[in-house]
mmCIF file of C-alpha atoms in Angstrom:
data_model
loop_
_atom_site.group_PDB
_atom_site.id
_atom_site.type_symbol
_atom_site.label_atom_id
_atom_site.label_comp_id
_atom_site.label_asym_id
_atom_site.label_seq_id
_atom_site.Cartn_x
_atom_site.Cartn_y
_atom_site.Cartn_z
ATOM 1 C CA UNK A 116 121.567 97.756 124.314
ATOM 2 C CA UNK A 117 121.169 101.776 124.649
ATOM 3 C CA UNK A 118 119.616 103.349 127.043
ATOM 4 C CA UNK A 119 115.776 104.059 126.340
ATOM 5 C CA UNK A 120 113.108 104.919 127.490
ATOM 6 C CA UNK A 121 108.659 105.375 127.957
ATOM 7 C CA UNK A 122 108.209 109.468 126.448
ATOM 8 C CA UNK A 123 104.400 109.020 125.975
ATOM 9 C CA UNK A 124 101.601 107.042 127.534
ATOM 10 C CA UNK A 125 98.831 106.752 125.497
ATOM 11 C CA UNK A 126 95.053 104.783 126.383
ATOM 12 C CA UNK A 127 91.281 104.387 124.908
ATOM 13 C CA UNK A 128 87.989 102.791 125.085
ATOM 14 C CA UNK A 129 85.665 101.556 122.385
ATOM 15 C CA UNK A 130 84.315 103.671 120.368
ATOM 16 C CA UNK A 131 82.079 103.908 116.823
ATOM 17 C CA UNK A 132 83.552 105.416 113.910
ATOM 18 C CA UNK A 133 82.024 104.711 110.372
ATOM 19 C CA UNK A 134 84.669 103.737 107.086
ATOM 20 C CA UNK A 135 83.075 103.170 104.397
ATOM 21 C CA UNK A 136 79.132 103.341 105.104
ATOM 22 C CA UNK A 137 80.127 101.250 108.079
ATOM 23 C CA UNK A 138 79.825 101.334 111.619
ATOM 24 C CA UNK A 139 83.152 99.925 113.355
ATOM 25 C CA UNK A 140 83.893 99.960 116.898
ATOM 26 C CA UNK A 141 87.223 99.884 117.262
ATOM 27 C CA UNK A 142 89.430 101.153 120.379
ATOM 28 C CA UNK A 143 92.208 102.311 118.098
ATOM 29 C CA UNK A 144 92.175 105.560 118.705
ATOM 30 C CA UNK A 145 94.463 106.409 122.364
ATOM 31 C CA UNK A 146 94.734 109.926 123.969
ATOM 32 C CA UNK A 147 98.515 111.053 125.224
ATOM 33 C CA UNK A 148 98.017 110.958 129.334
ATOM 34 C CA UNK A 149 100.473 113.035 131.703
ATOM 35 C CA UNK A 150 100.301 111.543 134.763
ATOM 36 C CA UNK A 151 100.756 107.988 136.562
ATOM 37 C CA UNK A 152 99.191 104.799 135.894
ATOM 38 C CA UNK A 153 98.630 101.517 137.281
ATOM 39 C CA UNK A 154 99.810 98.684 133.834
ATOM 40 C CA UNK A 155 97.779 95.294 135.159
ATOM 41 C CA UNK A 156 98.429 92.116 133.713
ATOM 42 C CA UNK A 157 95.333 92.341 131.223
ATOM 43 C CA UNK A 158 96.447 96.543 130.433
ATOM 44 C CA UNK A 159 97.529 99.356 131.149
ATOM 45 C CA UNK A 160 93.825 101.698 133.980
ATOM 46 C CA UNK A 161 91.860 103.305 131.220
ATOM 47 C CA UNK A 162 92.416 101.096 127.819
ATOM 48 C CA UNK A 163 90.181 98.541 126.829
ATOM 49 C CA UNK A 164 90.179 97.026 123.735
ATOM 50 C CA UNK A 165 86.959 96.318 121.972
ATOM 51 C CA UNK A 166 87.617 92.981 120.289
ATOM 52 C CA UNK A 167 89.231 90.563 122.263
ATOM 53 C CA UNK A 168 89.119 88.086 119.147
ATOM 54 C CA UNK A 169 91.957 89.429 118.028
ATOM 55 C CA UNK A 170 93.387 91.625 120.282
ATOM 56 C CA UNK A 171 94.101 92.031 124.039
ATOM 57 C CA UNK A 172 94.353 88.950 126.825
ATOM 58 C CA UNK A 173 98.042 88.137 128.913
ATOM 59 C CA UNK A 174 100.252 88.687 125.825
ATOM 60 C CA UNK A 175 99.384 91.727 123.931
ATOM 61 C CA UNK A 176 98.850 93.359 127.089
ATOM 62 C CA UNK A 177 100.691 96.287 125.964
ATOM 63 C CA UNK A 178 101.262 97.224 122.808
ATOM 64 C CA UNK A 179 104.510 99.735 122.004
ATOM 65 C CA UNK A 180 106.144 101.610 119.213
ATOM 66 C CA UNK A 181 109.327 103.267 118.665
ATOM 67 C CA UNK A 182 109.133 107.042 118.610
ATOM 68 C CA UNK A 183 111.885 106.832 115.436
ATOM 69 C CA UNK A 184 109.501 104.981 113.402
ATOM 70 C CA UNK A 185 108.010 108.274 113.012
ATOM 71 C CA UNK A 186 109.457 110.200 111.195
ATOM 72 C CA UNK A 187 109.542 107.927 108.349
ATOM 73 C CA UNK A 188 106.085 108.295 108.237
ATOM 74 C CA UNK A 189 105.512 112.025 108.562
ATOM 75 C CA UNK A 190 107.725 111.067 104.371
ATOM 76 C CA UNK A 191 105.401 108.445 103.742
ATOM 77 C CA UNK A 192 102.104 110.334 104.906
ATOM 78 C CA UNK A 193 102.551 113.298 103.879
ATOM 79 C CA UNK A 194 100.557 116.476 105.839
ATOM 80 C CA UNK A 195 98.936 113.946 108.684
ATOM 81 C CA UNK A 196 99.170 114.629 112.017
ATOM 82 C CA UNK A 197 101.670 112.487 113.629
ATOM 83 C CA UNK A 198 100.965 113.270 117.376
ATOM 84 C CA UNK A 199 102.006 110.515 119.307
ATOM 85 C CA UNK A 200 99.750 107.024 119.824
ATOM 86 C CA UNK A 201 98.930 108.068 116.176
ATOM 87 C CA UNK A 202 99.728 103.758 115.509
ATOM 88 C CA UNK A 203 97.348 102.872 118.417
ATOM 89 C CA UNK A 204 100.353 102.288 120.931
ATOM 90 C CA UNK A 205 99.447 102.897 124.548
ATOM 91 C CA UNK A 206 103.009 103.273 124.989
ATOM 92 C CA UNK A 207 105.762 105.037 122.390
ATOM 93 C CA UNK A 208 109.131 104.138 123.602
ATOM 94 C CA UNK A 209 112.632 105.671 122.752
ATOM 95 C CA UNK A 210 115.874 103.459 121.812
ATOM 96 C CA UNK A 211 114.257 99.985 120.830
ATOM 97 C CA UNK A 212 113.519 98.678 117.406
ATOM 98 C CA UNK A 213 112.800 95.655 115.702
ATOM 99 C CA UNK A 214 115.593 94.672 114.890
ATOM 100 C CA UNK A 215 117.302 94.437 118.172
ATOM 101 C CA UNK A 216 114.962 93.415 120.987
ATOM 102 C CA UNK A 217 114.770 89.768 120.514
ATOM 103 C CA UNK A 218 110.995 88.052 122.279
ATOM 104 C CA UNK A 219 111.369 87.287 125.539
ATOM 105 C CA UNK A 220 113.256 89.793 126.981
ATOM 106 C CA UNK A 221 112.453 91.278 129.975
ATOM 107 C CA UNK A 222 111.808 94.918 130.810
ATOM 108 C CA UNK A 223 111.836 97.160 134.334
ATOM 109 C CA UNK A 224 109.137 100.374 134.050
ATOM 110 C CA UNK A 225 108.697 101.745 137.173
ATOM 111 C CA UNK A 226 107.651 99.622 139.215
ATOM 112 C CA UNK A 227 105.895 96.766 136.635
ATOM 113 C CA UNK A 228 107.965 94.616 135.330
ATOM 114 C CA UNK A 229 107.617 93.555 130.917
ATOM 115 C CA UNK A 230 108.127 90.693 127.913
ATOM 116 C CA UNK A 231 108.702 90.877 124.676
ATOM 117 C CA UNK A 232 106.073 88.495 123.015
ATOM 118 C CA UNK A 233 105.806 89.532 119.481
ATOM 119 C CA UNK A 234 105.436 91.871 116.098
ATOM 120 C CA UNK A 235 102.346 93.833 116.151
ATOM 121 C CA UNK A 236 100.496 91.619 112.414
ATOM 122 C CA UNK A 237 98.567 95.576 111.467
ATOM 123 C CA UNK A 238 93.753 94.946 110.484
ATOM 124 C CA UNK A 239 92.000 96.594 109.335
ATOM 125 C CA UNK A 240 91.618 99.504 110.955
ATOM 126 C CA UNK A 241 94.616 101.010 110.986
ATOM 127 C CA UNK A 242 92.710 101.478 107.558
ATOM 128 C CA UNK A 243 90.789 102.717 109.710
ATOM 129 C CA UNK A 244 92.484 104.978 112.444
ATOM 130 C CA UNK A 245 93.549 107.008 108.850
ATOM 131 C CA UNK A 246 91.445 106.854 106.789
ATOM 132 C CA UNK A 247 93.119 104.440 104.123
ATOM 133 C CA UNK A 248 92.762 101.030 102.382
ATOM 134 C CA UNK A 249 96.181 100.936 101.919
ATOM 135 C CA UNK A 250 97.146 101.733 105.766
ATOM 136 C CA UNK A 251 97.987 98.493 106.472
ATOM 137 C CA UNK A 252 99.693 97.044 103.529
ATOM 138 C CA UNK A 253 102.179 99.960 103.488
ATOM 139 C CA UNK A 254 102.555 99.016 107.759
ATOM 140 C CA UNK A 255 103.239 95.338 106.976
ATOM 141 C CA UNK A 256 105.594 96.509 103.953
ATOM 142 C CA UNK A 257 108.166 99.389 106.091
ATOM 143 C CA UNK A 258 108.281 96.423 109.465
ATOM 144 C CA UNK A 259 108.299 98.809 110.902
ATOM 145 C CA UNK A 260 106.229 96.506 113.343
ATOM 146 C CA UNK A 261 106.115 97.408 116.738
ATOM 147 C CA UNK A 262 105.725 94.813 119.774
ATOM 148 C CA UNK A 263 103.512 94.027 122.641
ATOM 149 C CA UNK A 264 104.405 93.501 125.590
ATOM 150 C CA UNK A 265 103.376 90.691 127.987
ATOM 151 C CA UNK A 266 102.809 92.294 132.641
ATOM 152 C CA UNK A 267 105.269 90.038 134.345
ATOM 153 C CA UNK A 268 104.704 92.093 137.183
ATOM 154 C CA UNK A 269 101.641 94.916 137.370
ATOM 155 C CA UNK A 270 102.971 98.564 138.986
ATOM 156 C CA UNK A 271 102.851 101.519 137.964
ATOM 157 C CA UNK A 272 104.172 103.572 134.968
ATOM 158 C CA UNK A 273 104.678 107.021 133.513
ATOM 159 C CA UNK A 274 105.504 108.988 130.534
ATOM 160 C CA UNK A 275 109.849 109.362 131.362
ATOM 161 C CA UNK A 276 110.131 106.195 132.969
ATOM 162 C CA UNK A 277 114.115 104.067 131.912
ATOM 163 C CA UNK A 278 112.973 100.843 130.224
ATOM 164 C CA UNK A 279 115.907 98.662 132.467
ATOM 165 C CA UNK A 280 116.411 95.321 130.400
ATOM 166 C CA UNK A 281 116.183 93.153 133.098
ATOM 167 C CA UNK A 282 117.320 90.394 130.698
ATOM 168 C CA UNK A 283 116.963 89.188 127.506
ATOM 169 C CA UNK A 284 116.197 85.944 125.998
ATOM 170 C CA UNK A 285 119.302 83.567 124.785
ATOM 171 C CA UNK A 286 117.268 82.218 121.869
ATOM 172 C CA UNK A 287 118.613 85.333 119.871
ATOM 173 C CA UNK A 288 115.293 85.824 117.745
ATOM 174 C CA UNK A 289 113.962 89.217 117.935
ATOM 175 C CA UNK A 290 111.191 90.707 117.021
ATOM 176 C CA UNK A 291 112.047 91.360 112.671
ATOM 177 C CA UNK A 292 112.834 87.241 112.760
ATOM 178 C CA UNK A 293 109.048 86.814 113.506
ATOM 179 C CA UNK A 294 107.910 89.004 111.290
ATOM 180 C CA UNK A 295 110.979 88.092 108.540
ATOM 181 C CA UNK A 296 109.535 84.325 108.961
ATOM 182 C CA UNK A 297 106.149 85.602 108.922
ATOM 183 C CA UNK A 298 107.114 87.360 105.790
ATOM 184 C CA UNK A 299 108.362 84.149 104.032
ATOM 185 C CA UNK A 300 111.702 86.159 103.794
ATOM 186 C CA UNK A 301 113.673 83.410 105.367
ATOM 187 C CA UNK A 302 113.288 79.332 103.811
ATOM 188 C CA UNK A 303 117.109 78.184 105.592
ATOM 189 C CA UNK A 304 115.055 76.869 108.284
ATOM 190 C CA UNK A 305 117.306 77.483 110.955
ATOM 191 C CA UNK A 306 115.437 80.509 112.072
ATOM 192 C CA UNK A 307 112.196 78.962 112.457
ATOM 193 C CA UNK A 308 113.645 75.366 114.634
ATOM 194 C CA UNK A 309 114.909 78.660 116.466
ATOM 195 C CA UNK A 310 111.254 80.435 116.705
ATOM 196 C CA UNK A 311 109.568 77.329 118.084
ATOM 197 C CA UNK A 312 112.344 76.847 120.512
ATOM 198 C CA UNK A 313 111.593 80.595 122.355
ATOM 199 C CA UNK A 314 109.436 79.458 125.163
ATOM 200 C CA UNK A 315 107.507 83.512 125.055
ATOM 201 C CA UNK A 316 106.349 83.506 122.067
ATOM 202 C CA UNK A 317 102.366 83.114 121.968
ATOM 203 C CA UNK A 318 100.856 79.387 121.726
ATOM 204 C CA UNK A 319 99.337 80.951 118.785
ATOM 205 C CA UNK A 320 102.299 81.446 117.105
ATOM 206 C CA UNK A 321 104.485 78.316 117.449
ATOM 207 C CA UNK A 322 100.788 76.787 116.195
ATOM 208 C CA UNK A 323 100.815 78.954 113.325
ATOM 209 C CA UNK A 324 104.665 77.837 112.490
ATOM 210 C CA UNK A 325 104.141 74.190 113.225
ATOM 211 C CA UNK A 326 101.898 74.237 110.362
ATOM 212 C CA UNK A 327 104.432 76.116 108.208
ATOM 213 C CA UNK A 328 106.758 73.351 109.457
#
């Protein structure tokens, strides 16, 4: 795997915005932080999720998004200002892509250690963020999902930190594989069987795929 690093860190607090005449409470608006931050088991210091029924928790403690995807989105969203953090990510990364990292891979960032758990499935609040109803479908269709980390060891992180690979999961199920399976693009049954054996995959995903099986 190529060398990877954390190029920007963003945090945000819930705020109420108006969308189609309705008030929406969301924490998808994130702002870059220049100083180093403590990374806790549930989130970054200074960051919070608005709806804990679908966001947050140990398996979604930190959302990461590859910086490499921004050039694609500049083409898809002409005229849209796209600073780091535009997709609600806490970590904007370099050198980690969905088709190369596996669920269960572990990394050291600063003095913290994290593990990849799952892709991001977009909700309507991504449309709220961009003011575009079609944004959720565009995001899912792009296959540029980003991924969530579970915090395995609390520590301190900051923009510019290396993301050192500590171990790779032996089941070889990538983040992109989970998305492909979710979108029913793989019907062989072999990938599904492998996915159900990945201990790092959250139980909610395992239940979903067991149901599918």
